[in-house]
mmCIF file of C-alpha atoms in Angstrom:
data_model
loop_
_atom_site.group_PDB
_atom_site.id
_atom_site.type_symbol
_atom_site.label_atom_id
_atom_site.label_comp_id
_atom_site.label_asym_id
_atom_site.label_seq_id
_atom_site.Cartn_x
_atom_site.Cartn_y
_atom_site.Cartn_z
ATOM 1 C CA MET A 805 23.728 -33.540 -17.216
ATOM 2 C CA THR A 806 20.972 -35.712 -16.151
ATOM 3 C CA PRO A 807 22.687 -39.605 -15.872
ATOM 4 C CA VAL A 808 20.391 -42.219 -16.887
ATOM 5 C CA LEU A 809 20.994 -45.451 -16.894
ATOM 6 C CA ILE A 810 21.432 -47.277 -20.667
ATOM 7 C CA SER A 811 20.763 -50.123 -22.008
ATOM 8 C CA ASP A 812 22.884 -49.404 -25.490
ATOM 9 C CA THR A 813 25.691 -52.351 -25.152
ATOM 10 C CA GLY A 814 26.680 -50.624 -28.484
ATOM 11 C CA LEU A 815 28.576 -48.035 -26.028
ATOM 12 C CA ALA A 816 31.106 -50.081 -24.048
ATOM 13 C CA GLY A 817 34.067 -49.883 -25.747
ATOM 14 C CA GLU A 818 33.010 -46.029 -25.792
ATOM 15 C CA ILE A 819 32.820 -46.638 -22.302
ATOM 16 C CA ALA A 820 35.242 -48.792 -20.717
ATOM 17 C CA ALA A 821 37.931 -45.891 -23.103
ATOM 18 C CA LEU A 822 36.526 -43.200 -21.109
ATOM 19 C CA ILE A 823 37.167 -45.991 -17.398
ATOM 20 C CA ASN A 824 40.260 -46.937 -18.807
ATOM 21 C CA ARG A 825 41.735 -42.984 -19.688
ATOM 22 C CA VAL A 826 40.952 -42.265 -16.299
ATOM 23 C CA TYR A 827 41.722 -44.677 -14.139
ATOM 24 C CA ALA A 828 45.065 -44.395 -15.571
ATOM 25 C CA ALA A 829 45.746 -41.685 -14.496
ATOM 26 C CA ALA A 830 44.381 -42.065 -10.866
ATOM 27 C CA GLU A 831 45.268 -45.310 -10.117
ATOM 28 C CA GLU A 832 48.694 -45.237 -11.354
ATOM 29 C CA GLY A 833 51.629 -45.991 -9.485
ATOM 30 C CA ILE A 834 49.132 -48.793 -7.539
ATOM 31 C CA TRP A 835 49.019 -51.426 -10.207
ATOM 32 C CA LEU A 836 51.797 -52.863 -12.794
ATOM 33 C CA ASP A 837 51.878 -51.345 -15.949
ATOM 34 C CA GLY A 838 49.329 -52.655 -18.540
ATOM 35 C CA LYS A 839 46.426 -53.625 -16.290
ATOM 36 C CA GLY A 840 42.850 -51.099 -17.457
ATOM 37 C CA ARG A 841 40.500 -51.418 -14.991
ATOM 38 C CA THR A 842 38.300 -52.533 -17.087
ATOM 39 C CA THR A 843 37.004 -54.273 -20.640
ATOM 40 C CA GLU A 844 34.792 -53.448 -23.632
ATOM 41 C CA GLY A 845 32.960 -57.075 -22.627
ATOM 42 C CA GLU A 846 32.050 -56.464 -18.997
ATOM 43 C CA VAL A 847 30.767 -52.436 -19.859
ATOM 44 C CA ALA A 848 28.530 -54.291 -22.243
ATOM 45 C CA GLY A 849 28.029 -56.904 -19.264
ATOM 46 C CA LEU A 850 26.978 -54.417 -16.695
ATOM 47 C CA ILE A 851 24.804 -51.741 -18.929
ATOM 48 C CA ALA A 852 22.795 -55.809 -20.003
ATOM 49 C CA ALA A 853 22.299 -55.716 -16.177
ATOM 50 C CA GLY A 854 21.412 -52.101 -16.018
ATOM 51 C CA GLN A 855 24.187 -51.323 -13.741
ATOM 52 C CA ILE A 856 25.685 -48.011 -15.910
ATOM 53 C CA ALA A 857 24.859 -44.321 -16.292
ATOM 54 C CA VAL A 858 26.455 -41.829 -18.125
ATOM 55 C CA ALA A 859 26.316 -38.403 -17.880
ATOM 56 C CA ARG A 860 26.579 -36.658 -21.471
ATOM 57 C CA SER A 861 27.525 -32.933 -22.761
ATOM 58 C CA GLY A 862 25.780 -32.768 -26.165
ATOM 59 C CA GLU A 863 26.104 -36.392 -27.596
ATOM 60 C CA ARG A 864 29.243 -37.118 -26.059
ATOM 61 C CA ILE A 865 29.843 -39.620 -22.543
ATOM 62 C CA VAL A 866 30.930 -36.908 -20.367
ATOM 63 C CA GLY A 867 31.189 -39.858 -17.086
ATOM 64 C CA SER A 868 30.041 -42.583 -15.725
ATOM 65 C CA VAL A 869 28.667 -44.761 -12.720
ATOM 66 C CA ARG A 870 28.660 -48.169 -11.989
ATOM 67 C CA VAL A 871 25.037 -49.055 -9.820
ATOM 68 C CA HIS A 872 23.892 -52.629 -7.943
ATOM 69 C CA GLN A 873 22.713 -53.856 -5.050
ATOM 70 C CA LEU A 874 24.403 -55.546 -2.738
ATOM 71 C CA ASP A 875 23.514 -58.500 -0.740
ATOM 72 C CA ASP A 876 22.560 -57.343 2.667
ATOM 73 C CA GLY A 877 20.434 -54.694 0.749
ATOM 74 C CA ALA A 878 22.494 -51.386 0.750
ATOM 75 C CA GLY A 879 23.154 -49.637 -2.797
ATOM 76 C CA GLU A 880 26.629 -49.277 -4.203
ATOM 77 C CA PHE A 881 28.064 -47.566 -6.655
ATOM 78 C CA GLY A 882 31.904 -48.025 -8.664
ATOM 79 C CA MET A 883 33.876 -47.249 -11.829
ATOM 80 C CA LEU A 884 32.713 -43.165 -10.900
ATOM 81 C CA VAL A 885 34.225 -41.372 -14.040
ATOM 82 C CA ALA A 886 34.251 -38.361 -15.425
ATOM 83 C CA ALA A 887 35.792 -37.168 -18.343
ATOM 84 C CA PRO A 888 39.892 -35.641 -17.161
ATOM 85 C CA GLU A 889 38.843 -32.398 -19.634
ATOM 86 C CA GLU A 890 34.941 -31.795 -17.785
ATOM 87 C CA ARG A 891 36.680 -32.261 -14.084
ATOM 88 C CA GLY A 892 34.591 -29.550 -11.896
ATOM 89 C CA THR A 893 32.191 -29.177 -14.003
ATOM 90 C CA GLY A 894 29.881 -31.089 -11.726
ATOM 91 C CA ILE A 895 29.934 -34.191 -12.963
ATOM 92 C CA GLY A 896 30.768 -36.592 -10.379
ATOM 93 C CA THR A 897 28.475 -34.510 -7.513
ATOM 94 C CA ASP A 898 25.993 -34.880 -11.024
ATOM 95 C CA LEU A 899 26.498 -39.572 -10.972
ATOM 96 C CA VAL A 900 27.317 -39.474 -7.325
ATOM 97 C CA ALA A 901 22.955 -37.986 -6.308
ATOM 98 C CA PHE A 902 22.545 -39.774 -9.204
ATOM 99 C CA ALA A 903 23.288 -43.753 -7.653
ATOM 100 C CA GLU A 904 22.304 -42.005 -4.209
ATOM 101 C CA ALA A 905 18.621 -41.953 -5.851
ATOM 102 C CA TRP A 906 18.890 -45.122 -7.282
ATOM 103 C CA GLY A 907 19.708 -46.125 -3.722
ATOM 104 C CA ARG A 908 16.360 -44.666 -2.566
ATOM 105 C CA GLU A 909 14.212 -45.461 -5.423
ATOM 106 C CA ARG A 910 15.348 -49.228 -4.020
ATOM 107 C CA GLY A 911 14.508 -49.012 -0.506
ATOM 108 C CA ALA A 912 18.403 -48.861 0.430
ATOM 109 C CA ALA A 913 19.165 -47.277 3.948
ATOM 110 C CA GLU A 914 23.012 -47.048 2.997
ATOM 111 C CA MET A 915 25.382 -46.351 -0.200
ATOM 112 C CA GLN A 916 28.752 -47.701 -0.365
ATOM 113 C CA LEU A 917 31.691 -48.044 -2.065
ATOM 114 C CA GLU A 918 34.929 -49.179 -2.606
ATOM 115 C CA LEU A 919 38.736 -46.702 -2.249
ATOM 116 C CA LEU A 920 42.040 -49.093 -2.866
ATOM 117 C CA VAL A 921 44.311 -46.890 -1.213
ATOM 118 C CA PRO A 922 48.413 -47.710 -1.041
ATOM 119 C CA GLN A 923 49.834 -48.204 2.265
ATOM 120 C CA GLY A 924 53.433 -46.464 1.663
ATOM 121 C CA TRP A 925 52.463 -43.207 0.296
ATOM 122 C CA ALA A 926 49.656 -41.203 -0.588
ATOM 123 C CA HIS A 927 48.455 -40.972 -3.684
ATOM 124 C CA PRO A 928 46.878 -37.469 -4.573
ATOM 125 C CA VAL A 929 43.907 -38.857 -5.932
ATOM 126 C CA LYS A 930 43.475 -40.804 -3.724
ATOM 127 C CA GLU A 931 43.983 -38.202 -1.026
ATOM 128 C CA PHE A 932 41.921 -36.205 -2.867
ATOM 129 C CA LEU A 933 38.086 -38.650 -3.298
ATOM 130 C CA ARG A 934 39.063 -39.489 0.570
ATOM 131 C CA GLY A 935 38.390 -36.297 1.309
ATOM 132 C CA TRP A 936 35.622 -35.626 -1.145
ATOM 133 C CA TYR A 937 33.139 -38.382 -0.368
ATOM 134 C CA THR A 938 33.268 -37.977 3.652
ATOM 135 C CA ARG A 939 32.792 -34.725 3.027
ATOM 136 C CA ILE A 940 29.801 -35.181 1.069
ATOM 137 C CA GLY A 941 29.373 -37.311 4.023
ATOM 138 C CA TYR A 942 29.882 -40.929 3.370
ATOM 139 C CA ARG A 943 31.794 -42.635 6.557
ATOM 140 C CA LEU A 944 34.758 -45.072 6.752
ATOM 141 C CA VAL A 945 33.729 -48.827 7.991
ATOM 142 C CA ARG A 946 35.937 -51.315 6.894
ATOM 143 C CA LYS A 947 39.421 -50.816 6.388
ATOM 144 C CA ASP A 948 40.855 -54.383 4.751
ATOM 145 C CA SER A 949 43.757 -55.720 2.661
ATOM 146 C CA LEU A 950 43.070 -56.090 -1.125
ATOM 147 C CA GLU A 951 43.375 -60.174 -0.661
ATOM 148 C CA SER A 952 41.074 -60.161 1.669
ATOM 149 C CA ALA A 953 37.707 -58.970 -1.223
ATOM 150 C CA TYR A 954 39.638 -59.666 -4.577
ATOM 151 C CA PRO A 955 42.204 -61.852 -4.664
ATOM 152 C CA PHE A 956 42.666 -62.300 -7.545
ATOM 153 C CA LEU A 957 43.466 -58.916 -8.842
ATOM 154 C CA VAL A 958 46.891 -58.511 -5.950
ATOM 155 C CA PRO A 959 49.330 -60.265 -8.583
ATOM 156 C CA HIS A 960 48.702 -57.147 -10.492
ATOM 157 C CA LEU A 961 49.332 -54.391 -7.716
ATOM 158 C CA ALA A 962 52.584 -52.745 -8.288
ATOM 159 C CA CYS A 963 52.609 -51.759 -4.094
ATOM 160 C CA PRO A 964 50.891 -52.953 -1.483
ATOM 161 C CA CYS A 965 47.402 -51.058 -0.631
ATOM 162 C CA ASP A 966 44.114 -51.040 2.057
ATOM 163 C CA PHE A 967 41.471 -51.726 0.590
ATOM 164 C CA LEU A 968 38.352 -48.501 1.976
ATOM 165 C CA VAL A 969 34.931 -49.597 2.404
ATOM 166 C CA PHE A 970 32.860 -46.087 2.960
ATOM 167 C CA ARG A 971 29.459 -46.174 3.652
ATOM 168 C CA LYS A 972 26.260 -43.433 3.815
ATOM 169 C CA ASP A 973 22.870 -43.321 5.462
ATOM 170 C CA LEU A 974 19.609 -43.053 2.563
ATOM 171 C CA VAL A 975 17.467 -42.463 4.855
ATOM 172 C CA PRO A 976 17.616 -38.863 6.999
ATOM 173 C CA SER A 977 16.202 -40.586 10.368
ATOM 174 C CA ARG A 978 18.825 -43.523 10.888
#
């Protein structure tokens, strides 16, 4: 199940549906009802820009991740999802390994990810992800309010949240 970048924008609807299905459960209680994580149009634009990789099981898309380069030269991944029925099979690990390799191939010394977590309560999925990212070498480098990075999203929040930024060195000697 080796992830690959895709160029077929005709897959945008299927990928957006998977992302929204996973995020609906993974961010339950964080967003006001009815707020999807992405749209088919947004995903089509990301595919066209060469920023979406997928993992397949046979012909079925069972995971995806967005990769892109930041202005400071670091790589970043986001919208990491694995189909719920495929969890525990290593799809997430494979997608993160793909993203890190993608970053290294482009000369990135670090890889970044962002995590939104509620302030007043422990969200089980977010706590799992925070622990997992830490175990695979990511370190918290910044804690902010969502308003500082994505002010347009704040009205859609169901609760106050912290915006966490993690980074991992991709060059072993650093």
